[in-house]
Structure formats: structure tokens, C-alpha cells
Amino acid sequence: AQKITQTQPGMFVQEKEAVTLDCTYDTSDPSYGLFWYKQPSSGEMIFLIYQGSYDQQNATEGRYSLNFQKARKSANLVISASQLGDSAMYFCAMRENRAAGNKLTFGGGTRVLVKP
Amino acid sequence: NAGVTQTPKFRVLKTGQSMTLLCAQDMNHEYMYWYRQDPGMGLRLIHYSVGEGTTAKGEVPDGYNVSRLKKQNFLLGLESAAPSQTSVYFCASSSSGLLASNQPQHFGDGTRLSIL
């Protein structure tokens, strides 16, 4: 079974509008973390935001926020006020804390294209 | 602030040739990782290391070897390159320990490897 699932291969969003990127995960580890990374066309991986499984509040970081629904095992990324520079691939990743090495398991990604 | 540096950035090999990809980090991180990213997909873990002199297999280790002789360096070797190993390779590093569970992995800019 896939540990991280991103069901939206690609999305268009109008500039200045908000967009939600879906991420569902599967783990039996009660302690885990969820990360979102951005990969622009230049190829580098840019860390955006983190949510811990025991965090009481949804994480926010500037225009990025996480809609964390633990019971549903989902951690959707919300990008508010989209900008042209937000056009990129976005990856959700999970770290299971009982596993050695702080390894990350990545989803397949969602490509976002912001239209002017 | 170099962070994680990968060399080379691009390489073309013929089937059967060998090569080594070098990763260097200057953040004094204990953990280091090698991933591969195939077109339109997320990253998959090849090997990782939790400290100098240690290595462990990830999700897709076959056909690769690694070494971590120095804390700051993590080498990925292909002994006999195959076309299926054509991919973009990313190195990453992260802090260790329980207090570092919310710390992201920091990525290099990637190495684009083509095997003919």
C-alpha cells in the first residue's frame, strides 16, 4: 500500500487565488511528521512546512498552511494568494519516527501551474 | 552558505561504466541520504547513513553502493551502470535525535545522470 498518496497529478490556479493540494498518508506509527516540499522547474527541493502528529494546531508558514485531519490521515497544503512563482511540483512526505534514520517517504507529487 | 553540494551536476555514461557521485554537507549533520527521482515521480530512497562509517539500504538499493568515510561526505557509486539507472539523483542531510524530529532534510541541487 502507498504510504503517501497525492491524487492530483496537476492543477491550474488563477493568480491571487488559493489552492489546496491533497495528501493522504498511511502509517501505524503514532509519532510521525509530515513535510511539504516545492520543486520548481530548476529542480531544487525547497522545504515549505512541517506538521507533527502530536501538534495541536495546524501549521502555518507565511502563505502556506496545512489542513491536518489526523483521523482522516490527511495533510493538505493550502497556498493562499497564489503567485506566478508558485508554479512548481509539490511533494508531500512523511517521516515515521520509530524508523531509524529520520527517513522520508515521498508522494508522487502535484504539478501546480499559476495562470496570470 | 553552501549547505549540501553535489558533484557532478550532469553526467552521461555508457552502459557498463562505473562512476561515483559525491555529496558534501557543511551543516555538521549526522544523517545523510541518497534519493533518485524518475520523470513525473516522487523521490525514492536508495541508501542512507546515520553517521560516519555507517550505511543502510533504502527502498531501491540494488545496483548502488555507498560509503561514508567522513561525516561531511556521502558517496554514491554505480559499479556497472544500466539504462534503468537514468535518473536525477538527490543527496540530502538532516539533524539527528528526538529533538530534531521536526527538522527538514536539506537537499542538494541534484545530479542528472543519463546512461546510454
JSON list of N, CA and C in Angstrom, two decimals, chain A residues 25 27 29-34 50-56 68 70 95 97:
[
{"chain": "A", "resi": 25, "resn": "TYR", "atom": "N", "xyz": [-2.03, 9.84, 3.92]},
{"chain": "A", "resi": 25, "resn": "TYR", "atom": "CA", "xyz": [-0.89, 9.01, 4.32]},
{"chain": "A", "resi": 25, "resn": "TYR", "atom": "C", "xyz": [-1.40, 7.79, 5.06]},
{"chain": "A", "resi": 27, "resn": "THR", "atom": "N", "xyz": [0.06, 5.11, 8.05]},
{"chain": "A", "resi": 27, "resn": "THR", "atom": "CA", "xyz": [1.08, 4.67, 8.99]},
{"chain": "A", "resi": 27, "resn": "THR", "atom": "C", "xyz": [0.42, 4.12, 10.24]},
{"chain": "A", "resi": 29, "resn": "ASP", "atom": "N", "xyz": [2.49, 4.09, 12.95]},
{"chain": "A", "resi": 29, "resn": "ASP", "atom": "CA", "xyz": [3.35, 4.75, 13.94]},
{"chain": "A", "resi": 29, "resn": "ASP", "atom": "C", "xyz": [2.58, 5.93, 14.54]},
{"chain": "A", "resi": 30, "resn": "PRO", "atom": "N", "xyz": [2.42, 5.98, 15.86]},
{"chain": "A", "resi": 30, "resn": "PRO", "atom": "CA", "xyz": [1.68, 7.10, 16.45]},
{"chain": "A", "resi": 30, "resn": "PRO", "atom": "C", "xyz": [2.44, 8.42, 16.41]},
{"chain": "A", "resi": 31, "resn": "SER", "atom": "N", "xyz": [3.75, 8.35, 16.20]},
{"chain": "A", "resi": 31, "resn": "SER", "atom": "CA", "xyz": [4.58, 9.55, 16.15]},
{"chain": "A", "resi": 31, "resn": "SER", "atom": "C", "xyz": [5.18, 9.69, 14.77]},
{"chain": "A", "resi": 32, "resn": "TYR", "atom": "N", "xyz": [4.78, 10.73, 14.08]},
{"chain": "A", "resi": 32, "resn": "TYR", "atom": "CA", "xyz": [5.26, 10.92, 12.71]},
{"chain": "A", "resi": 32, "resn": "TYR", "atom": "C", "xyz": [5.23, 12.40, 12.37]},
{"chain": "A", "resi": 33, "resn": "GLY", "atom": "N", "xyz": [5.86, 12.74, 11.29]},
{"chain": "A", "resi": 33, "resn": "GLY", "atom": "CA", "xyz": [5.85, 14.11, 10.83]},
{"chain": "A", "resi": 33, "resn": "GLY", "atom": "C", "xyz": [5.54, 14.17, 9.35]},
{"chain": "A", "resi": 34, "resn": "LEU", "atom": "N", "xyz": [4.92, 15.23, 8.94]},
{"chain": "A", "resi": 34, "resn": "LEU", "atom": "CA", "xyz": [4.56, 15.42, 7.54]},
{"chain": "A", "resi": 34, "resn": "LEU", "atom": "C", "xyz": [5.22, 16.68, 7.02]},
{"chain": "A", "resi": 50, "resn": "TYR", "atom": "N", "xyz": [6.04, 22.01, 7.96]},
{"chain": "A", "resi": 50, "resn": "TYR", "atom": "CA", "xyz": [6.07, 20.76, 8.71]},
{"chain": "A", "resi": 50, "resn": "TYR", "atom": "C", "xyz": [4.87, 20.69, 9.66]},
{"chain": "A", "resi": 51, "resn": "GLN", "atom": "N", "xyz": [4.35, 19.45, 9.79]},
{"chain": "A", "resi": 51, "resn": "GLN", "atom": "CA", "xyz": [3.28, 19.19, 10.76]},
{"chain": "A", "resi": 51, "resn": "GLN", "atom": "C", "xyz": [3.62, 17.93, 11.52]},
{"chain": "A", "resi": 52, "resn": "GLY", "atom": "N", "xyz": [3.67, 18.00, 12.84]},
{"chain": "A", "resi": 52, "resn": "GLY", "atom": "CA", "xyz": [3.91, 16.83, 13.65]},
{"chain": "A", "resi": 52, "resn": "GLY", "atom": "C", "xyz": [2.59, 16.17, 14.05]},
{"chain": "A", "resi": 53, "resn": "SER", "atom": "N", "xyz": [2.65, 14.87, 14.27]},
{"chain": "A", "resi": 53, "resn": "SER", "atom": "CA", "xyz": [1.41, 14.13, 14.55]},
{"chain": "A", "resi": 53, "resn": "SER", "atom": "C", "xyz": [0.79, 14.54, 15.88]},
{"chain": "A", "resi": 54, "resn": "TYR", "atom": "N", "xyz": [1.60, 15.07, 16.79]},
{"chain": "A", "resi": 54, "resn": "TYR", "atom": "CA", "xyz": [1.07, 15.47, 18.09]},
{"chain": "A", "resi": 54, "resn": "TYR", "atom": "C", "xyz": [0.80, 16.96, 18.19]},
{"chain": "A", "resi": 55, "resn": "ASP", "atom": "N", "xyz": [1.05, 17.67, 17.10]},
{"chain": "A", "resi": 55, "resn": "ASP", "atom": "CA", "xyz": [0.80, 19.12, 17.12]},
{"chain": "A", "resi": 55, "resn": "ASP", "atom": "C", "xyz": [-0.69, 19.38, 17.23]},
{"chain": "A", "resi": 56, "resn": "GLN", "atom": "N", "xyz": [-1.04, 20.28, 18.15]},
{"chain": "A", "resi": 56, "resn": "GLN", "atom": "CA", "xyz": [-2.45, 20.57, 18.39]},
{"chain": "A", "resi": 56, "resn": "GLN", "atom": "C", "xyz": [-3.03, 21.50, 17.33]},
{"chain": "A", "resi": 68, "resn": "PHE", "atom": "N", "xyz": [-4.60, 19.80, 8.57]},
{"chain": "A", "resi": 68, "resn": "PHE", "atom": "CA", "xyz": [-4.22, 18.49, 9.12]},
{"chain": "A", "resi": 68, "resn": "PHE", "atom": "C", "xyz": [-5.46, 17.85, 9.76]},
{"chain": "A", "resi": 70, "resn": "LYS", "atom": "N", "xyz": [-6.15, 14.46, 11.34]},
{"chain": "A", "resi": 70, "resn": "LYS", "atom": "CA", "xyz": [-5.45, 13.25, 11.78]},
{"chain": "A", "resi": 70, "resn": "LYS", "atom": "C", "xyz": [-6.31, 12.00, 11.62]},
{"chain": "A", "resi": 95, "resn": "ARG", "atom": "N", "xyz": [7.68, 11.24, 7.67]},
{"chain": "A", "resi": 95, "resn": "ARG", "atom": "CA", "xyz": [8.74, 10.63, 8.46]},
{"chain": "A", "resi": 95, "resn": "ARG", "atom": "C", "xyz": [8.08, 9.87, 9.59]},
{"chain": "A", "resi": 97, "resn": "ASN", "atom": "N", "xyz": [8.64, 8.23, 13.01]},
{"chain": "A", "resi": 97, "resn": "ASN", "atom": "CA", "xyz": [9.70, 8.45, 13.99]},
{"chain": "A", "resi": 97, "resn": "ASN", "atom": "C", "xyz": [10.24, 7.17, 14.62]}
]
